[in-house]
Structure formats: C-alpha cells, structure tokens
Short mmCIF file of C-alpha atoms in Angstrom, two decimals:
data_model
loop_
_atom_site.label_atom_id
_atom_site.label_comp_id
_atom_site.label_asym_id
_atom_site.label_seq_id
_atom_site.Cartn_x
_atom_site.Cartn_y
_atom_site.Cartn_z
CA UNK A 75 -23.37 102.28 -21.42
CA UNK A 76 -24.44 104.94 -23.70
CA UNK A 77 -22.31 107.66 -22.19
CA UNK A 78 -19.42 105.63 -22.46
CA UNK A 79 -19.33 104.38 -26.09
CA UNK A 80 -15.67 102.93 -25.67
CA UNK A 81 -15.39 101.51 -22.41
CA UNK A 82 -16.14 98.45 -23.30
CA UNK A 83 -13.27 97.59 -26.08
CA UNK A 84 -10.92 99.04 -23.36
CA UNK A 85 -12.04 97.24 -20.78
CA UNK A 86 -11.36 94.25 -22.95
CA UNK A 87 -8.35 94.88 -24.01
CA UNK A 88 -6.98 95.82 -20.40
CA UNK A 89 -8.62 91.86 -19.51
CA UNK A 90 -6.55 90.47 -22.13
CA UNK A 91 -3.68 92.59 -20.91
CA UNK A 92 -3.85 91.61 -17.33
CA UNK A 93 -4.08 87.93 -18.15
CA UNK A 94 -1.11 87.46 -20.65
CA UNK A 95 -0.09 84.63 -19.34
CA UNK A 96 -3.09 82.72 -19.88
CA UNK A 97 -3.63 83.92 -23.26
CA UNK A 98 0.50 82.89 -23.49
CA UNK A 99 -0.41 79.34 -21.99
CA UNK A 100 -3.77 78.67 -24.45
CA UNK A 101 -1.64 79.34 -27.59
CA UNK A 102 1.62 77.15 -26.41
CA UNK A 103 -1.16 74.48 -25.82
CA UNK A 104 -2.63 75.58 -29.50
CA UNK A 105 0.51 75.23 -31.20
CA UNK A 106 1.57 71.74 -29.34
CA UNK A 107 -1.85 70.48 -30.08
CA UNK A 108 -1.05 70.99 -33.66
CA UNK A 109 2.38 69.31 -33.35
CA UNK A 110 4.76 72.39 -35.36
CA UNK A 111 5.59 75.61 -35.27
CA UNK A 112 4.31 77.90 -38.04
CA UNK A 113 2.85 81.53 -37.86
CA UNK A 114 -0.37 80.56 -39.10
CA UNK A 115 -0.53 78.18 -35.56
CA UNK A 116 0.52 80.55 -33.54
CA UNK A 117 -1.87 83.44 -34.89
CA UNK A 118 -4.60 81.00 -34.58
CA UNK A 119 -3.47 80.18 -31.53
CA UNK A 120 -3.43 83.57 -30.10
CA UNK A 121 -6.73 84.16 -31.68
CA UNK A 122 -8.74 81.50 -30.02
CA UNK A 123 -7.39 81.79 -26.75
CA UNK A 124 -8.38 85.80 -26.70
CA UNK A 125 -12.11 84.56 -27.66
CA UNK A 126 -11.75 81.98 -24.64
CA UNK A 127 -10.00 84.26 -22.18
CA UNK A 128 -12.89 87.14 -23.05
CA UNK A 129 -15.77 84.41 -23.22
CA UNK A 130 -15.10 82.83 -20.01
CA UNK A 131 -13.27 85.14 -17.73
CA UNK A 132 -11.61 84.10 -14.94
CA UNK A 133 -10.65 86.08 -11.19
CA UNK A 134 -6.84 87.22 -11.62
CA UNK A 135 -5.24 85.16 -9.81
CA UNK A 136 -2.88 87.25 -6.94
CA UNK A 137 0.73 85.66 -7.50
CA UNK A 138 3.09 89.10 -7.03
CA UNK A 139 5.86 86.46 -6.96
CA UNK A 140 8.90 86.16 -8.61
CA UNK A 141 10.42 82.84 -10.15
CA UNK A 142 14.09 81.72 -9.34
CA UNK A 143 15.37 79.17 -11.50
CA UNK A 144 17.40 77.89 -9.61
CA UNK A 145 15.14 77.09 -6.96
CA UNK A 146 12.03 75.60 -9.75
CA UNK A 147 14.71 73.58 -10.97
CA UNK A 148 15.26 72.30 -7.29
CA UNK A 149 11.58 72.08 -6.86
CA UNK A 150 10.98 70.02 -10.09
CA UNK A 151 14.08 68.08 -9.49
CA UNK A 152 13.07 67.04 -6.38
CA UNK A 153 9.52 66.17 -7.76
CA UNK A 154 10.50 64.01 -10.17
CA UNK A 155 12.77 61.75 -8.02
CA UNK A 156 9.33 61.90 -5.43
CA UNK A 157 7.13 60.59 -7.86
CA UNK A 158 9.41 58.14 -8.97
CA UNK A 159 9.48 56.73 -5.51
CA UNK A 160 6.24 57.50 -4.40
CA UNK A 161 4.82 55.73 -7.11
CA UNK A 162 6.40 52.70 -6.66
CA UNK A 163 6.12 52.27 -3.18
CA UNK A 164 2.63 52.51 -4.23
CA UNK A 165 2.35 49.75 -6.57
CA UNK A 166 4.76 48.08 -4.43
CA UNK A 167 2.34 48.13 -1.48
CA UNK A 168 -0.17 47.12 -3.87
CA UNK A 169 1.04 44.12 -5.31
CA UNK A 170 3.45 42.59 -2.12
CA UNK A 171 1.23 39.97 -0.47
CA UNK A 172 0.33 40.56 3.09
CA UNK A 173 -2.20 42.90 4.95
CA UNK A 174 -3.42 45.91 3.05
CA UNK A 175 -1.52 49.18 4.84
CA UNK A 176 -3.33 51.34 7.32
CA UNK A 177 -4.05 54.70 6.20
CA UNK A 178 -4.62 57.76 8.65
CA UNK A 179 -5.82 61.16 7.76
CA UNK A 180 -3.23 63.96 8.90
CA UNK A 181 -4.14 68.08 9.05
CA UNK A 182 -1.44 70.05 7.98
CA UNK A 183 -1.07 74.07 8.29
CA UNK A 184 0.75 75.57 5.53
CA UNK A 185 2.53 78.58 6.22
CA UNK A 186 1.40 80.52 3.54
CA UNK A 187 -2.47 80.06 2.71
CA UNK A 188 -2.47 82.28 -0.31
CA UNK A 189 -4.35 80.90 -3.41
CA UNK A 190 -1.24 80.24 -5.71
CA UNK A 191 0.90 78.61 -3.11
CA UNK A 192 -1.54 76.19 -1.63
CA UNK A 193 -2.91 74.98 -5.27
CA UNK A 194 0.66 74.04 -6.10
CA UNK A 195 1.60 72.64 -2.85
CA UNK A 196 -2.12 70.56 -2.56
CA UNK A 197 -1.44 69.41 -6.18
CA UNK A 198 2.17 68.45 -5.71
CA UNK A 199 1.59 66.76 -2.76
CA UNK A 200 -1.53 64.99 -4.48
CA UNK A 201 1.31 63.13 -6.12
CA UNK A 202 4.31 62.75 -4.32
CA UNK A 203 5.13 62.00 -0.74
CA UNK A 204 2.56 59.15 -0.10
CA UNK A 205 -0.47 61.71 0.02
CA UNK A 206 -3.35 62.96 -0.96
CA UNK A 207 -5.34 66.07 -0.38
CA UNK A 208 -9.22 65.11 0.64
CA UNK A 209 -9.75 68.88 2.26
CA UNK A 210 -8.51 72.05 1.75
CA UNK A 211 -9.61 75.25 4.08
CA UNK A 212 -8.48 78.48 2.53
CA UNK A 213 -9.81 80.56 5.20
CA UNK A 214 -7.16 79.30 7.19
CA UNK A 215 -4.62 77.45 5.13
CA UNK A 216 -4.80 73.67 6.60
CA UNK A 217 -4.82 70.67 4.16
CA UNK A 218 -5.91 67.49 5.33
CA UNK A 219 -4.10 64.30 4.12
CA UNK A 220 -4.82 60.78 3.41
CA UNK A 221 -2.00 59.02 3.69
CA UNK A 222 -1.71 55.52 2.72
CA UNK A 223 0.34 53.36 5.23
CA UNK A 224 1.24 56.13 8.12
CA UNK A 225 2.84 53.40 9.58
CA UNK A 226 5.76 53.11 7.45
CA UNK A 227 5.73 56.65 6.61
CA UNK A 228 7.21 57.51 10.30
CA UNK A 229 3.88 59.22 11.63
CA UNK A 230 2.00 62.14 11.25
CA UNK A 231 5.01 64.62 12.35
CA UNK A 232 6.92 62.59 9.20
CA UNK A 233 3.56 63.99 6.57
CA UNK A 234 3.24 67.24 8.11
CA UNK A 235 7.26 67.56 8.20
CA UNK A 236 7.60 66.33 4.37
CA UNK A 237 4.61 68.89 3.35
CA UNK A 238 6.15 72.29 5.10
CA UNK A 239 9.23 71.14 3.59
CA UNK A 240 8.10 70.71 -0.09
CA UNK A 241 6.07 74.39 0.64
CA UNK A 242 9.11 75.58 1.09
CA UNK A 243 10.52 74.46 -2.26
CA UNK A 244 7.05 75.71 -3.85
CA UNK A 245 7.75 79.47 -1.90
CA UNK A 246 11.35 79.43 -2.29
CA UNK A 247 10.53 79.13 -6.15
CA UNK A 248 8.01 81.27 -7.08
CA UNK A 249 7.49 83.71 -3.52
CA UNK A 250 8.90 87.11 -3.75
CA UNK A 251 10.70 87.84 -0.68
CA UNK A 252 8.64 89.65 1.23
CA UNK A 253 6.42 86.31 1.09
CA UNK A 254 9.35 84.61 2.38
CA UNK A 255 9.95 86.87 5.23
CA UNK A 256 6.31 86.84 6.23
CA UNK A 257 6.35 83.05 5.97
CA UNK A 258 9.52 83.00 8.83
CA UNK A 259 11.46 81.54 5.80
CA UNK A 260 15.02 83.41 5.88
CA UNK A 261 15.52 85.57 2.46
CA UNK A 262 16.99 83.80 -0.72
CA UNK A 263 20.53 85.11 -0.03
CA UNK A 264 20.87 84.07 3.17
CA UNK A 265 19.45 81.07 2.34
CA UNK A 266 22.24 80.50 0.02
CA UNK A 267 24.82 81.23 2.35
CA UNK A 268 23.48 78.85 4.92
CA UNK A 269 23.21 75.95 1.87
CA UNK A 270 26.92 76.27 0.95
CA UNK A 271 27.96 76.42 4.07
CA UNK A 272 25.86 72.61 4.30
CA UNK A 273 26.01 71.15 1.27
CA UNK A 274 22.74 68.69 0.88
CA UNK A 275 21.24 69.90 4.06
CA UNK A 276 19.04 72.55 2.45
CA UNK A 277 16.81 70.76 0.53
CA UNK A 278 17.44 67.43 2.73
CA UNK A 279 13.88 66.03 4.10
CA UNK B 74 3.88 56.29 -40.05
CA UNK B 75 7.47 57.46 -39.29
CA UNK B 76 10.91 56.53 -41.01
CA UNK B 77 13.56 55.98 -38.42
CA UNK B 78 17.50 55.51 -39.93
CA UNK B 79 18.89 52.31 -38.05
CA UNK B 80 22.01 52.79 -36.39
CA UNK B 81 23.58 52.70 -32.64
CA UNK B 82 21.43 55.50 -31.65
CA UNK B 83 18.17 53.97 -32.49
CA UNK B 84 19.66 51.22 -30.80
CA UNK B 85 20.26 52.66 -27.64
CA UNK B 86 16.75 54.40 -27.75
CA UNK B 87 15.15 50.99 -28.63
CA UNK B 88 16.55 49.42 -25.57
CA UNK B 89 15.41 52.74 -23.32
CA UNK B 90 12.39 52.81 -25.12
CA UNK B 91 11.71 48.46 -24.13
CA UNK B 92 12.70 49.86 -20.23
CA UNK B 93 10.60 52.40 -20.21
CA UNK B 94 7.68 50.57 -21.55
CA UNK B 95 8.30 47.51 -18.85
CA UNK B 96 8.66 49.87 -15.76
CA UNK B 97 5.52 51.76 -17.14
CA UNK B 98 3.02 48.45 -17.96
CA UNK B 99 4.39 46.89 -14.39
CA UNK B 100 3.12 50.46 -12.58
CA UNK B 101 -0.09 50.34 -14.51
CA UNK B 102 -0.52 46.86 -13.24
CA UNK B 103 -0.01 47.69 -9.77
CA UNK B 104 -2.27 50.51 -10.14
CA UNK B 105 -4.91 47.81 -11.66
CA UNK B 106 -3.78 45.51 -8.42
CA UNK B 107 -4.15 48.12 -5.75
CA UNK B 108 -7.58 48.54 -7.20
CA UNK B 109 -9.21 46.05 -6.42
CA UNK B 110 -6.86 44.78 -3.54
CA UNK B 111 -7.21 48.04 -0.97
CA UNK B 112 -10.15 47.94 1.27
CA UNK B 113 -11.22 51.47 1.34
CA UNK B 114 -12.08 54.64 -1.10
CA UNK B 115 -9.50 56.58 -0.46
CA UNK B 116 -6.46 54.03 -0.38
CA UNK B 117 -7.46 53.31 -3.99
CA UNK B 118 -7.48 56.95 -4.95
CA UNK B 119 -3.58 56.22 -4.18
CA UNK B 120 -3.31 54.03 -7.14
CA UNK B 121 -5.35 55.96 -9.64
CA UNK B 122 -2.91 59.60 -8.85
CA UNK B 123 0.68 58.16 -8.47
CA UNK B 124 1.67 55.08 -10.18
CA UNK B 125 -1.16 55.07 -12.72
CA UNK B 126 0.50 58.68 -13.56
CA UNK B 127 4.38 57.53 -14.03
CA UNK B 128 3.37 54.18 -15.42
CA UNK B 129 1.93 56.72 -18.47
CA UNK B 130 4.44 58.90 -18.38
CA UNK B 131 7.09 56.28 -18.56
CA UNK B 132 5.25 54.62 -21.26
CA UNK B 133 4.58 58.03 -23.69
CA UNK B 134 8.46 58.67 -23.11
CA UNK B 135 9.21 54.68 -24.68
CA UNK B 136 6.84 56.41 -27.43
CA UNK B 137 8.94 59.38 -28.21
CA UNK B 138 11.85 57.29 -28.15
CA UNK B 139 10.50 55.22 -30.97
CA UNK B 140 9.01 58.20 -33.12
CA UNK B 141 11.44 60.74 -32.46
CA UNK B 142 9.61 63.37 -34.64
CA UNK B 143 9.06 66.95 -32.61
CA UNK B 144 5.22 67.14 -33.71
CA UNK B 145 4.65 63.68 -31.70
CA UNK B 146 7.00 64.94 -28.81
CA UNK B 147 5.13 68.02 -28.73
CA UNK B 148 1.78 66.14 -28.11
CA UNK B 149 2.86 63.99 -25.72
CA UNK B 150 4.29 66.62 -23.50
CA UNK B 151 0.82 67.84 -23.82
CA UNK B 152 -0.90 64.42 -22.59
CA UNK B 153 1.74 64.00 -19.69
CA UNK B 154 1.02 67.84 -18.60
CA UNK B 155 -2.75 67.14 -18.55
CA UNK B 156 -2.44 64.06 -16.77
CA UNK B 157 -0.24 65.78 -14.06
CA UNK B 158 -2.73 68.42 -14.01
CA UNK B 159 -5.70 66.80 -13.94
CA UNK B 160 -5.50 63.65 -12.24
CA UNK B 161 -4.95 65.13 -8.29
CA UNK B 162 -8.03 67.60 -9.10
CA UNK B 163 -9.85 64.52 -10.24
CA UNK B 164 -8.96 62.60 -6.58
CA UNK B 165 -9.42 65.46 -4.67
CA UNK B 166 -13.03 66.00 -6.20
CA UNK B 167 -13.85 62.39 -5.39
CA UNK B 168 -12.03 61.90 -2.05
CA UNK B 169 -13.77 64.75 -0.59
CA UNK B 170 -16.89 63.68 -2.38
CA UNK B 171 -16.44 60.46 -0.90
CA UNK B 172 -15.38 61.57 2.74
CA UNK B 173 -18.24 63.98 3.00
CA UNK B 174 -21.00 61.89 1.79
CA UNK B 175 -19.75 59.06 4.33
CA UNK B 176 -18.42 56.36 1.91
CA UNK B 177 -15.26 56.44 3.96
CA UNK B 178 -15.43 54.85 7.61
CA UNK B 179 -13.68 57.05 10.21
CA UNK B 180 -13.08 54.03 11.83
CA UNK B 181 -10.60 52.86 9.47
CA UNK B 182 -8.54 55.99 9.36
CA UNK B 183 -5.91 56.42 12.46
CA UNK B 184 -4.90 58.90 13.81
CA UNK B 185 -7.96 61.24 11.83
CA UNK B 186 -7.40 64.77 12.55
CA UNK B 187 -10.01 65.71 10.52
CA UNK B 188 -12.40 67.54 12.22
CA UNK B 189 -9.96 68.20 15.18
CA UNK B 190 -9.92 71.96 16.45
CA UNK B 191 -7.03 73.76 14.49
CA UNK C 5 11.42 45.26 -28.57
CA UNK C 6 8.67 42.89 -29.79
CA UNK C 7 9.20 40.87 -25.74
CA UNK C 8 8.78 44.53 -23.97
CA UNK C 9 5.89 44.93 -26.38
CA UNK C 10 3.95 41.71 -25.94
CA UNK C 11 4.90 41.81 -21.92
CA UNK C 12 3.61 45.48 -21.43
CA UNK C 13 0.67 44.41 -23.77
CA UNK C 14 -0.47 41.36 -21.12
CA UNK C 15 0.46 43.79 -18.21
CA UNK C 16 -1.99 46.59 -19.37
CA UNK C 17 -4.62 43.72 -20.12
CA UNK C 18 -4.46 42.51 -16.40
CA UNK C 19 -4.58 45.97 -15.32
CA UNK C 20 -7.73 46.77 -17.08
CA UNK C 21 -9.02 43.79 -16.19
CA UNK C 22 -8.80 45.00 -12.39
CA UNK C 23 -9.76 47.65 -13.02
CA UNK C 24 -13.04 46.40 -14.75
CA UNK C 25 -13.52 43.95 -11.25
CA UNK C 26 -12.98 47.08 -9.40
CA UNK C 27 -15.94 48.21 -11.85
CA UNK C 28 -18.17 45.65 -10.94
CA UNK C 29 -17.76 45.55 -7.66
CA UNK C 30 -18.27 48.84 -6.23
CA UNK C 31 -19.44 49.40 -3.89
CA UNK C 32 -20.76 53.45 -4.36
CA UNK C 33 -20.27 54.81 -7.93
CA UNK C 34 -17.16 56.92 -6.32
CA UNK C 35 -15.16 53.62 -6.76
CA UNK C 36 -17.11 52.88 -10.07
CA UNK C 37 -15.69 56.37 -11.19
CA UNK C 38 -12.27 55.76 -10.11
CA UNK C 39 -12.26 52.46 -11.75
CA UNK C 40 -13.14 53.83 -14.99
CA UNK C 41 -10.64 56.88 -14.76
CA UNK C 42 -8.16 54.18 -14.45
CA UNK C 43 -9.12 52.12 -17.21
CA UNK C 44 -9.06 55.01 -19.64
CA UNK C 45 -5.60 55.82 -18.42
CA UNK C 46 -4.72 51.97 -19.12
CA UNK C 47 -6.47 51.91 -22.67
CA UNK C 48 -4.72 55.31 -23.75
CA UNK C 49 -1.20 53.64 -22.49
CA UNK C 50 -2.97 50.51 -24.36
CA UNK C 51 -2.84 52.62 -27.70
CA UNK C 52 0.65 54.17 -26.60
CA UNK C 53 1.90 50.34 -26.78
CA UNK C 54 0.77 49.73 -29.92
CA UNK C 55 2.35 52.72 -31.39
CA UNK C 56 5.43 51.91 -29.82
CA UNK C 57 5.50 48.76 -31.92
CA UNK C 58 4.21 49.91 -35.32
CA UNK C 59 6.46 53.54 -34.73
CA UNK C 60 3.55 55.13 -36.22
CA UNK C 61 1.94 58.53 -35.11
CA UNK C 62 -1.10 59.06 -36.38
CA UNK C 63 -3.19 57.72 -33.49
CA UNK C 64 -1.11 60.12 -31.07
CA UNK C 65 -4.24 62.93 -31.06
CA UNK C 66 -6.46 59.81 -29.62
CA UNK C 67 -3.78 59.88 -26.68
CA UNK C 68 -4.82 63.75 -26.49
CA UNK C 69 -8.11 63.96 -26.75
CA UNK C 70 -8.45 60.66 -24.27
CA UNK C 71 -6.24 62.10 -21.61
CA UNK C 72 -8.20 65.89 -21.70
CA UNK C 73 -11.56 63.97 -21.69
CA UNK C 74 -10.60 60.93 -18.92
CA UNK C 75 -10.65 62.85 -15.74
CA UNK C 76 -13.96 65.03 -16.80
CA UNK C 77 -16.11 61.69 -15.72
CA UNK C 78 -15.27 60.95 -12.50
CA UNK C 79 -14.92 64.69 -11.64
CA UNK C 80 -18.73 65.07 -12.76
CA UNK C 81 -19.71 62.01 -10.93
CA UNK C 82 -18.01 63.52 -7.79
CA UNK C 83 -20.20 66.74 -8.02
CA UNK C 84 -23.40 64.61 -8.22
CA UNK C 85 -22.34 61.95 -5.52
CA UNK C 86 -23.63 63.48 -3.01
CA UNK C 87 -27.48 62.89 -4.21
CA UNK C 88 -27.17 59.16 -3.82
CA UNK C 89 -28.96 57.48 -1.09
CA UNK C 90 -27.54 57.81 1.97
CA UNK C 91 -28.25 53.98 2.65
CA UNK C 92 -25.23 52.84 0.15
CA UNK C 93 -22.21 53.81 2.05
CA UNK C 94 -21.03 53.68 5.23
CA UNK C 95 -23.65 55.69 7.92
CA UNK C 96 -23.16 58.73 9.37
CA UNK C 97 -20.79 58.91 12.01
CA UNK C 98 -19.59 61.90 14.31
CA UNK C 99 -17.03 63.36 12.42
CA UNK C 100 -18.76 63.24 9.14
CA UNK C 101 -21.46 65.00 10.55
CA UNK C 102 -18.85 67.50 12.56
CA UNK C 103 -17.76 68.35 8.97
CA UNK C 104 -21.24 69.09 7.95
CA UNK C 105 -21.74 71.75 10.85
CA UNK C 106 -18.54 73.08 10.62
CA UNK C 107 -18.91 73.75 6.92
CA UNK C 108 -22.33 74.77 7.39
CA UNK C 109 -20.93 77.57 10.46
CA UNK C 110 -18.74 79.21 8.51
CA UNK C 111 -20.09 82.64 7.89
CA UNK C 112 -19.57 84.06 4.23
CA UNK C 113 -18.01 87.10 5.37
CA UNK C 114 -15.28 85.39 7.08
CA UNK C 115 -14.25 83.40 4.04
CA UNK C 116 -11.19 84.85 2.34
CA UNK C 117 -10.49 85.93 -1.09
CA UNK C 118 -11.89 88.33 -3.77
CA UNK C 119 -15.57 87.40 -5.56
CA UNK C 120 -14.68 83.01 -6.04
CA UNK C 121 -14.62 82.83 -2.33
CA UNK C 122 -17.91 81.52 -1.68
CA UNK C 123 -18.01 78.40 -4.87
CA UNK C 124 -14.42 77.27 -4.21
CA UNK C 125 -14.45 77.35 -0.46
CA UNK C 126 -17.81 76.30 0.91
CA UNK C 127 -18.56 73.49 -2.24
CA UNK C 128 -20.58 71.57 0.53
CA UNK C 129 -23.86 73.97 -0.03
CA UNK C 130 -23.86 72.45 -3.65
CA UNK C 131 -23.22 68.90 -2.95
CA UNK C 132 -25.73 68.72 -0.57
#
C-alpha cells in the first residue's frame, strides 16, 4: 500500500469507469425519485450513486452485447401483449368456478446460459407465458418451470417451445452476433431477410 | 393537489383513466381470489407475479391520467419498474424456498421434471 | 369517475380481504409471506384509488417507498424458511431429497462464473 500511494484513487476511478451504467441507472432513479429535472438533482444524483457503486461493489457483469432497437422494441412489444394475457388468464382461472387447474413443473435448457441472458429470460418468463421460475442451474443453463394449468397450456413441449422462443427475442435484442451464431440462431441480417420474406412468422409462437 | 383545465381531453382521459382503474381493481381481485382459492404454494405464487402486477400497473396509469403532471409520471414509472423488477425475484426466492424445504407435494405436480437427468 | 372509484374501492377491499384469509390460514409462513406481499400491493393500489379521486399527488412517494419496501419481506422470510420445523409442511419425499444431494454433489470448481459463483449458484448450503 505504501509503495503505491495512488493506486487506490485509480483503482476507484477505473470501478466507477467500468460500471457507468450503473452509476447512469442510480442517478435516472435519483432524479425520478425527486419527480424534475434540475442540475442540482442530477449532481446529487450522480454523487450518491458513486458513494453506493464504491461502497458496495458489485462483479461486472459480462454482457459484450449489443442492443438493436428494433428487436427490444419487438421484445417489449411482445411482453406487454404477454402479460396482458397472461395475467388474465390468471385471474380468470382464479375466479371461474370449477376445479382448481393442475400445475406441472417443466425443465427447460436455454441455449445460451450466460448470466445476462438467463436473468432476463428467468425474469421475463416469471411474468408472462403462464410460468414461473422455481430453479435456475447456471452451471448448465436449465430453468425449471411451474406452470399453472399445463393442461390448457398444450404440454410441456408448448412451455419449453414458448421459453426458447421468447430467449430468442431476449438474444436477438441485446446478443452481439457472435452470441447468436454460437446459440445456432442465424445472424440479424439474415434473419431479416427470412422475416420479410414471412411476414408474422418470425416472431409468431 | 393538482389543477387540471376541463375540456374534451380531460374527458377522454377521465373515461381511460375509470377503464383502467376497473380492469386494474378486477385483476387485483382475482389475484386476492386465486389466493385463497388454489390448493398449493406455488399456484398462488401465480397470482401474486402476474395479475397482481398489471392490476397495479393498470391502476398507476388511471393515476397519471388524472394528475397529468411529469413529477407524478416520473414516480410512477419508478413504482411500476420496481414492481416488474422485484416481484419475480420475490417468487422465485419463495418458490424455491418453498420447493426445497418440502412445502410443495411432488405429488401434485405432473409431469415434474425436476430432478430428472438433464 | 366517482362509480369506477367506489367499484375499484370494494374490489381492492375484497381482495385484501383474501388476501388477509390467505393470512390466516397458512399453512407454512411461505404462504403467510405471499399473502402479505399481496396485500401491500393491494393497499398501495388502495392509496393509488384514492388519489385517482381527489387528483392529488402528494401521497405518490408512499406508492414509492411501499412498492421498494413490499417485496423485501417475503424475500427475507424466504432466506430464513428453511429453519422451520420440518414437521409443518409436506414430508420429505424422493425428489426433494434428490435435490438436496444433487445440490450438495456439485463440486465448487465445476460451478461457472467469476468470484459470485459459489452464493448465487449453490444458495442451498445457506438455507440449510
């Protein structure tokens, strides 16, 4: 420590620097929390969340992705409309008179079990297609489902089908292409290609 | 308290604004009916994640109708963010809690590929 | 608007009530967790209702602070579940205890990932 008198404030500042978009995230959340948009907020902002983002560090998450817009727009799209009807098939189920469904558990095997990829898929699927994660391996990238009523979701092959597909959505958004390649998920322009040539059919369940 | 002109426009948002609110209170109720009504852990964790979720959602976006100032808007986009966020993790945490410390019976659960070889 | 107010209003009071059966019932404190998650989620659409009437926007930072808050309770209770006698849920069966040797097998070299590997991926050593 001694024979390095300035490591430390480097090594700081080269934290902050490789977590910018944390320290980006903290202070949006700073300034919403206080409801406008004034310099004062967002100094504040960007003050506190360096104290939180030294104080409490977190591993760097490894996300060499890219992000298409086009494709998060699909994938939020698409999310939206899901929990719209996810959630009231739920309450649906939940208030129609009758048996209570019959719920299975189903193991699915992502294609991709990096960190990034599964969170967002396990999380998404937490709240759309019927679902929800009660395991999650990352050693070797299988999430295990509860599904409510497999019976009038079509079947395990039906969950496990629904999942790869909305991975797909989560790589095809954020994955660079390498990613995709590795993932036996053809690259974005031919991807494109094959969508206008079928209209719908891309992003079809 | 805010001041809202009248005028077709707040008009039109009142009347989204009553929609939203009625499709949000009916999902929180079958949220509250699921509850108590499904037989095991985990088919009740179903209620709490989706339409407990969009039931609040709906009903914060009736809210932002009414106010329509962008220091409420921006606070609610916070609460609907940290609901989204926060309310799988929460399942997860007590599903798996729940599944490993044998509050769930296998018995109930068919097909259950848990466990299976991968 | 003052129908859709009063309807959603007797709505969210069923709900909660539910929820608080769901409360009482049980059976483990895993459901007694959920039920509460739920009824915080109902009271902070409760308070979203009556701002919706009044227009007003002061009580919007309650919505905030109850929606950050909610999920830290039943997330807690979910860590500490596991210490509960084993006599108040369902018994042990095969696959349950399956699970346990499985996760128990899994050698801490093998598990992927930089230096998190071993909280996030084997939480079983803590809950046990």
């Amino acid at each position: 420590m001694s024979l390095h008198p300035r490591r430390r404030p480097v090594r700081l500042l080269r934290r902050l620097g490789s977590q910018w978009h944390a320290l980006a995230l903290l202070t949006i959340v700073w300034v919403l929390l206080w409801g406008d948009l004034t310099w004062a907020n967002v100094l504040a902002g960007a003050a506190i969340a360096s104290v939180v983002v030294i104080m409490f560090p977190l591993p760097a998450i490894t996300m060499q992705g890219t992000v298409r817009p086009g494709r998060a727009l699909v994938l939020v799209g698409r999310f939206v409309a899901d929990l719209f009807v996810a959630s009231f098939e739920v309450a649906w189920s939940a208030i129609k008179p009758g048996p209570t469904p019959h719920g299975a558990i189903v193991a699915v095997r992502l294609r991709n079990p990096e960190d990034a990829y599964l969170t967002i898929t396990a999380v998404m699927s937490s709240l759309v297609p019927g679902s929800l994660v009660v395991e999650a391996r990352r050693s070797t990238g299988v999430v295990y489902l509860h599904v409510l009523d497999i019976d009038a979701y079509g079947g395990p092959e039906a969950v496990r089908r629904d999942t790869l597909a909305l991975e797909e959505r989560v790589l095809r958004a954020f994955a660079s292409d390498a990613v995709l390649a590795r993932c036996g998920l053809a690259p974005e322009d031919a991807a494109a290609a094959l969508d206008a040539a079928r209209p719908g059919e891309g992003d079809a369940r | 308290m805010t001041h809202v002109e009248p005028g077709l426009w707040t008009t039109i948002a009142d009347v989204v604004a009553a929609v939203c609110l009625l499709a949000g209170a009916f999902l929180t109720l079958g949220a509250g009916v699921g509850l108590t009504r499904f037989p095991s852990l985990l088919a009740r964790m179903h209620t709490v994640t989706k339409p407990q979720v969009l039931g609040l959602v709906l009903m914060l976006t009736a809210l932002a109708l009414r106010v329509r100032s962008w220091s409420a808007i921006a606070m609610l986009v916070l609460v609907v963010a940290f609901q989204l966020v926060t309310s799988p993790v929460a399942a997860h945490m007590v599903g798996r809690a729940g599944f490993r410390t044998g509050k769930v019976d296998p018995d109930d659960l068919r097909p259950n590929e848990f466990g299976e070889p991968d | 608007m003052i129908v859709a107010v009063i309807a959603a209003a007797v709505l969210l009071t069923v709900a909660a009530l539910l929820a608080l059966v769901r409360v009482e019932r049980g059976p483990s404190m895993l459901d007694r967790a959920v039920a509460l998650d739920a009824l915080t989620i109902t009271l902070v659409g409760a308070i979203a209702v009556e701002a919706i009437w009044s227009r007003r926007t002061e009580t919007i930072p309650i919505l905030v602070a109850l929606s950050m808050v909610g999920f830290v309770g039943s997330v807690t209770m979910a860590r500490f579940a596991a210490k509960e006698p084993e006599s108040e849920g369902a018994p042990h069966s095969r696959e349950e205890v399956a699970a346990q040797a499985r996760a128990a097998d899994v050698p801490r070299g093998e598990q992927r990932g930089g230096p998190r590997g071993a909280e996030t991926d084997d939480e079983g050593s803590t809950d046990r």
